[in-house]
Amino acid sequence: MTLALAVFGTIPPTASATGPRPVDPAAGPVAFANIASLAVTDDGYGRPGGSVISETQRSPLTPGRSRLGADRTAVPGSEGERAAVGPNYRLAIERHDVTAGLDGDRVPEATALADFVLTDLASGVTVLSFERAATSARCASARSPEVAASAASLSLVGSDGVLRRVRLPEPGGEVRGENLPFGASVEIGEDEAVTSDIRIREVTGFDELLRQRQWRDGDVTAASGWLVEIDTRVRPSAKDGAARGEPPLPEEVTGTTEAEAGSEKRRRVARTVETTLVLGGVSCSVPHEFTPGGNEQAGSGAPSVPVAIPAGVGTQAGAGPEAVAQGGTRPAVSPATVWGTALLAGGGVLGLAALLLARRAGTARARS
């Protein structure tokens, strides 16, 4: 009994007794922050294409911050990501600082700051450049969440292929460029001609974010980010005197099977490829009854909720703007589970020790 009291007396108090109770993982408050995402929203044939959503930070369940690591420097950033959205676009990312957190009053806040340069590798054209693009979302109140989007400068390519500085979009407005000399992120045939239109504006709602399924909203949600939409017009170029825009018939394509000829014919039909990028996507959510510093929605334990959602890659077939995160993360073990296991193990050891002592005492009495 003395041994048992000594063991149990060394058990530290649980997290709920010594620190702030965690927020409800389902109801929040919660914040999310993402550096960049790209999706082919229409592949030119009325179907969604692939998507890449970089690693997303989620606020912890207790006061603290989750910050994006330094590994993410481009979107797409791997062979798998390029296979999903095509090989032509490269969004370079520099000097980024992306965080999602809860402050001491349990107020959720997400911020993103970075330099962005989008290049069409097929044409060699630098499409746009954002310097110190900053976005934020803070939900200090369920009635009046705060969002912001700014940048030190924005430069956009012109119809002559030259990158020039332009004014940032006004709130509720957009910056537009038309008939620009670059193409889409997906592969374009050598015998096809392309021009693109571009629109840049602030994100105005949660549904405009490109996000993994784990990135969710709440009763009251605020979102921010820079939304870039590109429409690329693809058309057959004049070749060997053929009429422009007239695809070849299957029997006119030599050296190919009928199926290959049909695919070639479809590829050369005039079409529009639609691409969407979100730069610095952030959001915060709180319950309707949220008050800073309150514990109305506090959880009773420390549930396992990862603070970093892995990058999501949507395949070309059936991928929409909301992707499923690939790779997954190993769930954390809660302190309650750890101590419960320790207590059970300790109880088993104490019981075995007591049994051995009882047998030894019985043997000693029998000898005497």
mmCIF file of C-alpha atoms in Angstrom:
data_model
loop_
_atom_site.group_PDB
_atom_site.id
_atom_site.type_symbol
_atom_site.label_atom_id
_atom_site.label_comp_id
_atom_site.label_asym_id
_atom_site.label_seq_id
_atom_site.Cartn_x
_atom_site.Cartn_y
_atom_site.Cartn_z
ATOM 1 C CA MET A 1 0.000 0.000 0.000
ATOM 2 C CA THR A 2 2.831 2.414 0.804
ATOM 3 C CA LEU A 3 4.426 1.625 -2.562
ATOM 4 C CA ALA A 4 1.125 2.202 -4.338
ATOM 5 C CA LEU A 5 0.651 5.608 -2.683
ATOM 6 C CA ALA A 6 4.168 6.620 -3.640
ATOM 7 C CA VAL A 7 3.631 5.714 -7.294
ATOM 8 C CA PHE A 8 0.276 7.472 -7.603
ATOM 9 C CA GLY A 9 1.560 10.492 -5.724
ATOM 10 C CA THR A 10 4.127 11.178 -8.484
ATOM 11 C CA ILE A 11 1.537 11.407 -11.262
ATOM 12 C CA PRO A 12 1.462 14.992 -12.563
ATOM 13 C CA PRO A 13 -1.885 16.760 -12.816
ATOM 14 C CA THR A 14 -3.755 16.515 -16.113
ATOM 15 C CA ALA A 15 -3.669 19.271 -18.732
ATOM 16 C CA SER A 16 -7.207 20.381 -17.903
ATOM 17 C CA ALA A 17 -6.161 21.082 -14.299
ATOM 18 C CA THR A 18 -2.921 22.983 -15.006
ATOM 19 C CA GLY A 19 -3.488 24.735 -18.313
ATOM 20 C CA PRO A 20 -6.169 26.115 -20.597
ATOM 21 C CA ARG A 21 -8.803 23.642 -21.678
ATOM 22 C CA PRO A 22 -8.726 22.841 -25.392
ATOM 23 C CA VAL A 23 -11.359 24.301 -27.669
ATOM 24 C CA ASP A 24 -13.971 22.063 -29.200
ATOM 25 C CA PRO A 25 -12.307 20.501 -32.298
ATOM 26 C CA ALA A 26 -15.637 20.489 -34.160
ATOM 27 C CA ALA A 27 -17.139 23.856 -33.180
ATOM 28 C CA GLY A 28 -13.955 25.903 -32.828
ATOM 29 C CA PRO A 29 -12.792 28.608 -32.596
ATOM 30 C CA VAL A 30 -10.329 27.666 -35.340
ATOM 31 C CA ALA A 31 -8.130 29.298 -37.990
ATOM 32 C CA PHE A 32 -6.489 27.992 -41.185
ATOM 33 C CA ALA A 33 -3.682 29.408 -43.341
ATOM 34 C CA ASN A 34 -2.335 28.304 -46.719
ATOM 35 C CA ILE A 35 0.472 29.700 -48.845
ATOM 36 C CA ALA A 36 -0.891 28.900 -52.331
ATOM 37 C CA SER A 37 -3.103 26.578 -54.353
ATOM 38 C CA LEU A 38 -3.757 25.944 -58.039
ATOM 39 C CA ALA A 39 -6.600 24.147 -59.805
ATOM 40 C CA VAL A 40 -7.527 23.524 -63.428
ATOM 41 C CA THR A 41 -11.217 24.239 -62.954
ATOM 42 C CA ASP A 42 -12.083 23.442 -66.610
ATOM 43 C CA ASP A 43 -9.790 21.397 -68.844
ATOM 44 C CA GLY A 44 -11.374 22.855 -71.983
ATOM 45 C CA TYR A 45 -13.930 20.091 -72.375
ATOM 46 C CA GLY A 46 -16.265 21.030 -69.516
ATOM 47 C CA ARG A 47 -14.502 18.841 -66.943
ATOM 48 C CA PRO A 48 -12.513 19.768 -63.831
ATOM 49 C CA GLY A 49 -8.816 19.041 -64.136
ATOM 50 C CA GLY A 50 -6.194 18.465 -61.462
ATOM 51 C CA SER A 51 -5.417 20.562 -58.402
ATOM 52 C CA VAL A 52 -2.543 21.204 -55.997
ATOM 53 C CA ILE A 53 -3.145 22.627 -52.527
ATOM 54 C CA SER A 54 -0.004 23.283 -50.510
ATOM 55 C CA GLU A 55 0.374 22.402 -46.843
ATOM 56 C CA THR A 56 -2.256 24.129 -44.687
ATOM 57 C CA GLN A 57 -1.762 25.228 -41.100
ATOM 58 C CA ARG A 58 -4.546 24.768 -38.553
ATOM 59 C CA SER A 59 -4.625 26.597 -35.231
ATOM 60 C CA PRO A 60 -3.866 24.416 -32.168
ATOM 61 C CA LEU A 61 -6.630 23.498 -29.730
ATOM 62 C CA THR A 62 -4.962 25.562 -26.993
ATOM 63 C CA PRO A 63 -3.309 29.010 -27.304
ATOM 64 C CA GLY A 64 -0.378 28.806 -29.688
ATOM 65 C CA ARG A 65 0.577 28.977 -33.355
ATOM 66 C CA SER A 66 1.210 26.598 -36.228
ATOM 67 C CA ARG A 67 3.734 27.882 -38.798
ATOM 68 C CA LEU A 68 4.499 26.656 -42.327
ATOM 69 C CA GLY A 69 7.984 25.163 -42.724
ATOM 70 C CA ALA A 70 10.603 26.453 -45.136
ATOM 71 C CA ASP A 71 10.412 23.517 -47.572
ATOM 72 C CA ARG A 72 7.578 24.930 -49.702
ATOM 73 C CA THR A 73 9.156 27.152 -52.382
ATOM 74 C CA ALA A 74 6.910 26.595 -55.414
ATOM 75 C CA VAL A 75 3.535 25.328 -56.636
ATOM 76 C CA PRO A 76 3.630 22.803 -58.187
ATOM 77 C CA GLY A 77 6.662 21.615 -56.234
ATOM 78 C CA SER A 78 7.074 17.943 -57.130
ATOM 79 C CA GLU A 79 6.651 15.533 -60.023
ATOM 80 C CA GLY A 80 3.339 14.349 -58.585
ATOM 81 C CA GLU A 81 2.022 17.905 -58.352
ATOM 82 C CA ARG A 82 3.144 18.687 -61.903
ATOM 83 C CA ALA A 83 1.413 15.559 -63.131
ATOM 84 C CA ALA A 84 -1.829 16.786 -61.545
ATOM 85 C CA VAL A 85 -1.947 20.318 -62.967
ATOM 86 C CA GLY A 86 0.408 20.184 -65.927
ATOM 87 C CA PRO A 87 4.062 21.113 -66.445
ATOM 88 C CA ASN A 88 3.773 24.688 -67.702
ATOM 89 C CA TYR A 89 3.040 26.871 -64.677
ATOM 90 C CA ARG A 90 5.488 27.545 -61.871
ATOM 91 C CA LEU A 91 4.480 29.771 -58.959
ATOM 92 C CA ALA A 92 7.704 30.654 -57.157
ATOM 93 C CA ILE A 93 7.297 31.460 -53.449
ATOM 94 C CA GLU A 94 9.876 33.378 -51.435
ATOM 95 C CA ARG A 95 10.204 34.882 -47.942
ATOM 96 C CA HIS A 96 6.984 33.346 -46.719
ATOM 97 C CA ASP A 97 5.563 33.544 -43.202
ATOM 98 C CA VAL A 98 2.302 31.636 -42.828
ATOM 99 C CA THR A 99 0.665 30.998 -39.438
ATOM 100 C CA ALA A 100 -2.647 29.936 -37.897
ATOM 101 C CA GLY A 101 -3.187 30.278 -34.173
ATOM 102 C CA LEU A 102 -5.191 31.061 -31.061
ATOM 103 C CA ASP A 103 -4.196 33.931 -28.814
ATOM 104 C CA GLY A 104 -4.487 33.936 -25.028
ATOM 105 C CA ASP A 105 -8.195 34.846 -25.236
ATOM 106 C CA ARG A 106 -8.817 31.938 -27.631
ATOM 107 C CA VAL A 107 -9.298 34.312 -30.568
ATOM 108 C CA PRO A 108 -8.449 32.552 -33.877
ATOM 109 C CA GLU A 109 -6.234 34.370 -36.355
ATOM 110 C CA ALA A 110 -4.525 33.377 -39.621
ATOM 111 C CA THR A 111 -1.919 35.348 -41.572
ATOM 112 C CA ALA A 112 0.063 34.808 -44.786
ATOM 113 C CA LEU A 113 2.935 36.907 -46.154
ATOM 114 C CA ALA A 114 5.078 36.060 -49.198
ATOM 115 C CA ASP A 115 6.533 37.080 -52.546
ATOM 116 C CA PHE A 116 4.982 35.348 -55.576
ATOM 117 C CA VAL A 117 6.114 35.088 -59.209
ATOM 118 C CA LEU A 118 4.005 33.132 -61.721
ATOM 119 C CA THR A 119 5.792 31.984 -64.895
ATOM 120 C CA ASP A 120 4.490 30.140 -67.960
ATOM 121 C CA LEU A 121 7.438 27.849 -68.656
ATOM 122 C CA ALA A 122 6.154 26.935 -72.137
ATOM 123 C CA SER A 123 6.358 30.506 -73.426
ATOM 124 C CA GLY A 124 8.940 31.838 -70.973
ATOM 125 C CA VAL A 125 6.584 34.669 -70.004
ATOM 126 C CA THR A 126 6.479 35.990 -66.442
ATOM 127 C CA VAL A 127 2.754 36.394 -65.927
ATOM 128 C CA LEU A 128 2.601 38.270 -62.624
ATOM 129 C CA SER A 129 4.643 39.260 -59.612
ATOM 130 C CA PHE A 130 3.363 40.027 -56.113
ATOM 131 C CA GLU A 131 5.789 41.612 -53.654
ATOM 132 C CA ARG A 132 5.025 41.180 -49.942
ATOM 133 C CA ALA A 133 1.492 39.989 -50.566
ATOM 134 C CA ALA A 134 -0.200 39.877 -47.169
ATOM 135 C CA THR A 135 -3.555 38.465 -46.107
ATOM 136 C CA SER A 136 -5.155 37.981 -42.704
ATOM 137 C CA ALA A 137 -8.351 36.869 -40.984
ATOM 138 C CA ARG A 138 -9.124 37.427 -37.307
ATOM 139 C CA CYS A 139 -12.329 36.452 -35.489
ATOM 140 C CA ALA A 140 -12.265 38.414 -32.239
ATOM 141 C CA SER A 141 -16.054 38.570 -32.320
ATOM 142 C CA ALA A 142 -18.820 36.500 -33.855
ATOM 143 C CA ARG A 143 -20.442 39.735 -35.040
ATOM 144 C CA SER A 144 -17.528 41.502 -36.707
ATOM 145 C CA PRO A 145 -14.643 39.308 -37.914
ATOM 146 C CA GLU A 146 -11.803 41.194 -39.601
ATOM 147 C CA VAL A 147 -10.098 40.403 -42.916
ATOM 148 C CA ALA A 148 -7.423 42.206 -44.919
ATOM 149 C CA ALA A 149 -5.419 41.818 -48.131
ATOM 150 C CA SER A 150 -2.546 44.031 -49.258
ATOM 151 C CA ALA A 151 0.759 44.005 -51.156
ATOM 152 C CA ALA A 152 3.784 46.224 -51.610
ATOM 153 C CA SER A 153 3.392 45.949 -55.389
ATOM 154 C CA LEU A 154 1.700 43.987 -58.169
ATOM 155 C CA SER A 155 3.137 43.599 -61.670
ATOM 156 C CA LEU A 156 1.292 42.053 -64.619
ATOM 157 C CA VAL A 157 2.357 41.099 -68.139
ATOM 158 C CA GLY A 158 1.004 43.184 -71.008
ATOM 159 C CA SER A 159 -0.078 42.217 -74.497
ATOM 160 C CA ASP A 160 3.500 42.886 -75.641
ATOM 161 C CA GLY A 161 4.910 40.355 -73.178
ATOM 162 C CA VAL A 162 6.479 42.979 -70.921
ATOM 163 C CA LEU A 163 5.917 42.857 -67.140
ATOM 164 C CA ARG A 164 4.726 46.195 -65.777
ATOM 165 C CA ARG A 165 3.644 47.441 -62.375
ATOM 166 C CA VAL A 166 -0.104 47.999 -61.988
ATOM 167 C CA ARG A 167 -2.345 49.288 -59.229
ATOM 168 C CA LEU A 168 -3.736 46.831 -56.715
ATOM 169 C CA PRO A 169 -7.424 45.974 -57.078
ATOM 170 C CA GLU A 170 -9.746 48.253 -55.159
ATOM 171 C CA PRO A 171 -12.009 46.562 -52.578
ATOM 172 C CA GLY A 172 -14.779 44.942 -54.579
ATOM 173 C CA GLY A 173 -12.909 45.512 -57.848
ATOM 174 C CA GLU A 174 -10.386 43.607 -59.943
ATOM 175 C CA VAL A 175 -7.368 44.004 -62.197
ATOM 176 C CA ARG A 176 -7.816 42.571 -65.689
ATOM 177 C CA GLY A 177 -5.546 41.718 -68.591
ATOM 178 C CA GLU A 178 -6.777 40.486 -71.982
ATOM 179 C CA ASN A 179 -5.237 38.752 -75.009
ATOM 180 C CA LEU A 180 -1.977 38.126 -73.176
ATOM 181 C CA PRO A 181 0.797 36.074 -74.812
ATOM 182 C CA PHE A 182 0.930 33.024 -72.536
ATOM 183 C CA GLY A 183 -0.857 29.711 -72.226
ATOM 184 C CA ALA A 184 -2.326 27.284 -69.699
ATOM 185 C CA SER A 185 -0.731 25.103 -67.051
ATOM 186 C CA VAL A 186 -1.643 21.954 -69.018
ATOM 187 C CA GLU A 187 0.224 20.870 -72.131
ATOM 188 C CA ILE A 188 -0.722 22.558 -75.399
ATOM 189 C CA GLY A 189 -0.031 21.057 -78.826
ATOM 190 C CA GLU A 190 2.760 22.509 -80.951
ATOM 191 C CA ASP A 191 0.213 23.122 -83.705
ATOM 192 C CA GLU A 192 -2.090 25.105 -81.398
ATOM 193 C CA ALA A 193 -2.108 28.829 -80.653
ATOM 194 C CA VAL A 194 -2.959 30.356 -77.259
ATOM 195 C CA THR A 195 -3.809 33.678 -75.663
ATOM 196 C CA SER A 196 -5.003 34.260 -72.106
ATOM 197 C CA ASP A 197 -7.158 36.632 -70.086
ATOM 198 C CA ILE A 198 -6.454 37.160 -66.389
ATOM 199 C CA ARG A 199 -8.397 38.591 -63.462
ATOM 200 C CA ILE A 200 -6.971 39.389 -60.015
ATOM 201 C CA ARG A 201 -9.055 40.332 -56.986
ATOM 202 C CA GLU A 202 -9.472 39.718 -53.269
ATOM 203 C CA VAL A 203 -11.179 36.581 -51.992
ATOM 204 C CA THR A 204 -14.641 37.572 -50.785
ATOM 205 C CA GLY A 205 -15.960 34.331 -49.280
ATOM 206 C CA PHE A 206 -14.955 30.988 -47.816
ATOM 207 C CA ASP A 207 -16.193 29.053 -50.868
ATOM 208 C CA GLU A 208 -13.659 30.849 -53.095
ATOM 209 C CA LEU A 209 -10.737 29.249 -51.250
ATOM 210 C CA LEU A 210 -9.112 26.156 -52.719
ATOM 211 C CA ARG A 211 -8.751 23.823 -49.739
ATOM 212 C CA GLN A 212 -8.418 20.312 -48.377
ATOM 213 C CA ARG A 213 -11.485 18.668 -46.848
ATOM 214 C CA GLN A 214 -10.047 19.054 -43.350
ATOM 215 C CA TRP A 215 -10.113 22.824 -43.857
ATOM 216 C CA ARG A 216 -13.607 23.678 -42.682
ATOM 217 C CA ASP A 217 -15.810 26.638 -41.858
ATOM 218 C CA GLY A 218 -17.991 27.256 -38.771
ATOM 219 C CA ASP A 219 -21.042 29.147 -37.566
ATOM 220 C CA VAL A 220 -19.299 32.446 -38.356
ATOM 221 C CA THR A 221 -16.439 32.363 -40.879
ATOM 222 C CA ALA A 222 -14.201 35.036 -42.396
ATOM 223 C CA ALA A 223 -11.817 34.415 -45.299
ATOM 224 C CA SER A 224 -9.162 36.327 -47.210
ATOM 225 C CA GLY A 225 -6.661 35.748 -50.012
ATOM 226 C CA TRP A 226 -5.685 36.871 -53.490
ATOM 227 C CA LEU A 227 -7.742 35.183 -56.222
ATOM 228 C CA VAL A 228 -6.208 34.804 -59.695
ATOM 229 C CA GLU A 229 -8.410 33.478 -62.531
ATOM 230 C CA ILE A 230 -6.958 32.692 -65.975
ATOM 231 C CA ASP A 231 -8.933 31.801 -69.116
ATOM 232 C CA THR A 232 -6.709 30.409 -71.862
ATOM 233 C CA ARG A 233 -8.176 30.245 -75.372
ATOM 234 C CA VAL A 234 -6.665 27.366 -77.333
ATOM 235 C CA ARG A 235 -7.246 27.093 -81.077
ATOM 236 C CA PRO A 236 -5.675 25.166 -83.945
ATOM 237 C CA SER A 237 -3.100 27.223 -85.762
ATOM 238 C CA ALA A 238 -2.998 27.440 -89.571
ATOM 239 C CA LYS A 239 -0.938 24.568 -90.951
ATOM 240 C CA ASP A 240 -0.212 23.588 -94.551
ATOM 241 C CA GLY A 241 -2.905 25.973 -95.752
ATOM 242 C CA ALA A 242 -5.643 24.246 -93.749
ATOM 243 C CA ALA A 243 -8.562 26.356 -92.644
ATOM 244 C CA ARG A 244 -7.967 27.749 -89.142
ATOM 245 C CA GLY A 245 -10.094 26.086 -86.491
ATOM 246 C CA GLU A 246 -10.910 23.062 -88.654
ATOM 247 C CA PRO A 247 -9.657 19.837 -87.023
ATOM 248 C CA PRO A 248 -8.422 16.987 -89.250
ATOM 249 C CA LEU A 249 -10.577 13.966 -89.892
ATOM 250 C CA PRO A 250 -9.359 10.673 -88.370
ATOM 251 C CA GLU A 251 -8.487 9.199 -91.769
ATOM 252 C CA GLU A 252 -6.324 12.219 -92.537
ATOM 253 C CA VAL A 253 -4.053 11.553 -89.578
ATOM 254 C CA THR A 254 -1.396 9.198 -90.885
ATOM 255 C CA GLY A 255 0.494 6.667 -88.845
ATOM 256 C CA THR A 256 -2.037 6.534 -85.979
ATOM 257 C CA THR A 257 -4.813 4.232 -84.879
ATOM 258 C CA GLU A 258 -8.442 5.301 -85.104
ATOM 259 C CA ALA A 259 -8.554 5.909 -81.325
ATOM 260 C CA GLU A 260 -5.387 8.020 -81.468
ATOM 261 C CA ALA A 261 -6.810 9.943 -84.407
ATOM 262 C CA GLY A 262 -9.990 10.679 -82.467
ATOM 263 C CA SER A 263 -7.944 11.947 -79.532
ATOM 264 C CA GLU A 264 -5.891 14.120 -81.876
ATOM 265 C CA LYS A 265 -9.040 15.508 -83.456
ATOM 266 C CA ARG A 266 -10.499 16.409 -80.067
ATOM 267 C CA ARG A 267 -7.305 18.072 -78.900
ATOM 268 C CA ARG A 268 -7.292 20.365 -81.914
ATOM 269 C CA VAL A 269 -10.808 21.662 -81.339
ATOM 270 C CA ALA A 270 -10.926 25.288 -80.184
ATOM 271 C CA ARG A 271 -11.501 25.390 -76.433
ATOM 272 C CA THR A 272 -10.963 27.440 -73.265
ATOM 273 C CA VAL A 273 -8.932 26.143 -70.328
ATOM 274 C CA GLU A 274 -9.821 27.754 -67.002
ATOM 275 C CA THR A 275 -7.259 27.921 -64.178
ATOM 276 C CA THR A 276 -7.656 29.300 -60.654
ATOM 277 C CA LEU A 277 -4.975 30.217 -58.132
ATOM 278 C CA VAL A 278 -5.427 31.415 -54.549
ATOM 279 C CA LEU A 279 -2.431 33.123 -52.969
ATOM 280 C CA GLY A 280 -2.292 33.411 -49.183
ATOM 281 C CA GLY A 281 -5.657 31.784 -48.468
ATOM 282 C CA VAL A 282 -6.655 32.223 -44.809
ATOM 283 C CA SER A 283 -9.796 31.841 -42.711
ATOM 284 C CA CYS A 284 -11.074 31.937 -39.132
ATOM 285 C CA SER A 285 -14.283 30.512 -37.647
ATOM 286 C CA VAL A 286 -16.094 30.807 -34.311
ATOM 287 C CA PRO A 287 -19.403 29.572 -32.839
ATOM 288 C CA HIS A 288 -22.371 31.956 -32.701
ATOM 289 C CA GLU A 289 -22.019 32.363 -28.921
ATOM 290 C CA PHE A 290 -18.258 32.952 -28.987
ATOM 291 C CA THR A 291 -16.775 35.462 -26.549
ATOM 292 C CA PRO A 292 -13.018 36.033 -26.207
ATOM 293 C CA GLY A 293 -11.592 34.256 -23.196
ATOM 294 C CA GLY A 294 -14.748 32.184 -22.613
ATOM 295 C CA ASN A 295 -14.861 28.417 -22.188
ATOM 296 C CA GLU A 296 -18.367 27.776 -23.431
ATOM 297 C CA GLN A 297 -17.159 25.468 -26.172
ATOM 298 C CA ALA A 298 -14.193 23.965 -24.343
ATOM 299 C CA GLY A 299 -13.536 20.283 -24.759
ATOM 300 C CA SER A 300 -13.152 17.952 -21.801
ATOM 301 C CA GLY A 301 -9.885 16.399 -22.943
ATOM 302 C CA ALA A 302 -7.073 16.878 -25.425
ATOM 303 C CA PRO A 303 -8.323 15.288 -28.668
ATOM 304 C CA SER A 304 -5.928 14.455 -31.477
ATOM 305 C CA VAL A 305 -6.173 17.125 -34.194
ATOM 306 C CA PRO A 306 -3.151 17.769 -36.430
ATOM 307 C CA VAL A 307 -2.049 21.398 -36.766
ATOM 308 C CA ALA A 308 -0.562 20.834 -40.244
ATOM 309 C CA ILE A 309 -2.697 19.398 -43.053
ATOM 310 C CA PRO A 310 -0.505 17.734 -45.720
ATOM 311 C CA ALA A 311 -0.533 19.027 -49.270
ATOM 312 C CA GLY A 312 -3.502 17.804 -51.311
ATOM 313 C CA VAL A 313 -3.127 16.654 -54.904
ATOM 314 C CA GLY A 314 -6.240 16.092 -57.009
ATOM 315 C CA THR A 315 -5.910 13.850 -60.047
ATOM 316 C CA GLN A 316 -7.037 14.835 -63.501
ATOM 317 C CA ALA A 317 -10.060 12.537 -63.374
ATOM 318 C CA GLY A 318 -12.898 14.034 -61.382
ATOM 319 C CA ALA A 319 -10.792 16.404 -59.278
ATOM 320 C CA GLY A 320 -12.651 19.482 -58.154
ATOM 321 C CA PRO A 321 -11.452 22.607 -56.357
ATOM 322 C CA GLU A 322 -11.754 20.836 -53.013
ATOM 323 C CA ALA A 323 -8.997 18.215 -52.855
ATOM 324 C CA VAL A 324 -8.325 15.294 -50.550
ATOM 325 C CA ALA A 325 -5.055 15.584 -48.650
ATOM 326 C CA GLN A 326 -2.623 12.852 -49.625
ATOM 327 C CA GLY A 327 -0.077 11.145 -47.422
ATOM 328 C CA GLY A 328 -1.832 11.796 -44.131
ATOM 329 C CA THR A 329 -0.265 12.397 -40.749
ATOM 330 C CA ARG A 330 0.134 10.084 -37.837
ATOM 331 C CA PRO A 331 -2.438 11.078 -35.192
ATOM 332 C CA ALA A 332 -1.064 12.309 -31.906
ATOM 333 C CA VAL A 333 -1.770 10.409 -28.694
ATOM 334 C CA SER A 334 -3.626 12.430 -26.077
ATOM 335 C CA PRO A 335 -2.175 12.846 -22.560
ATOM 336 C CA ALA A 336 -5.255 11.148 -21.134
ATOM 337 C CA THR A 337 -4.530 8.046 -23.218
ATOM 338 C CA VAL A 338 -0.882 8.022 -22.187
ATOM 339 C CA TRP A 339 -1.627 8.309 -18.469
ATOM 340 C CA GLY A 340 -4.472 5.797 -18.696
ATOM 341 C CA THR A 341 -2.098 3.268 -20.210
ATOM 342 C CA ALA A 342 0.555 4.067 -17.608
ATOM 343 C CA LEU A 343 -1.910 3.602 -14.746
ATOM 344 C CA LEU A 344 -3.087 0.265 -16.073
ATOM 345 C CA ALA A 345 0.493 -0.909 -16.492
ATOM 346 C CA GLY A 346 1.423 0.383 -13.036
ATOM 347 C CA GLY A 347 -1.570 -1.357 -11.490
ATOM 348 C CA GLY A 348 -0.547 -4.617 -13.109
ATOM 349 C CA VAL A 349 3.010 -4.320 -11.781
ATOM 350 C CA LEU A 350 1.804 -3.487 -8.247
ATOM 351 C CA GLY A 351 -0.632 -6.398 -8.286
ATOM 352 C CA LEU A 352 2.102 -8.807 -9.358
ATOM 353 C CA ALA A 353 4.463 -7.474 -6.673
ATOM 354 C CA ALA A 354 1.795 -7.863 -3.986
ATOM 355 C CA LEU A 355 1.127 -11.440 -5.071
ATOM 356 C CA LEU A 356 4.820 -12.340 -4.913
ATOM 357 C CA LEU A 357 5.152 -10.766 -1.440
ATOM 358 C CA ALA A 358 2.112 -12.683 -0.178
ATOM 359 C CA ARG A 359 3.491 -15.971 -1.450
ATOM 360 C CA ARG A 360 6.886 -15.273 0.115
ATOM 361 C CA ALA A 361 5.273 -14.433 3.480
ATOM 362 C CA GLY A 362 3.195 -17.627 3.324
ATOM 363 C CA THR A 363 6.277 -19.698 2.602
ATOM 364 C CA ALA A 364 8.165 -18.112 5.512
ATOM 365 C CA ARG A 365 5.318 -18.881 7.956
ATOM 366 C CA ALA A 366 5.156 -22.492 6.768
ATOM 367 C CA ARG A 367 8.900 -22.967 7.404
ATOM 368 C CA SER A 368 8.654 -21.483 10.890
#
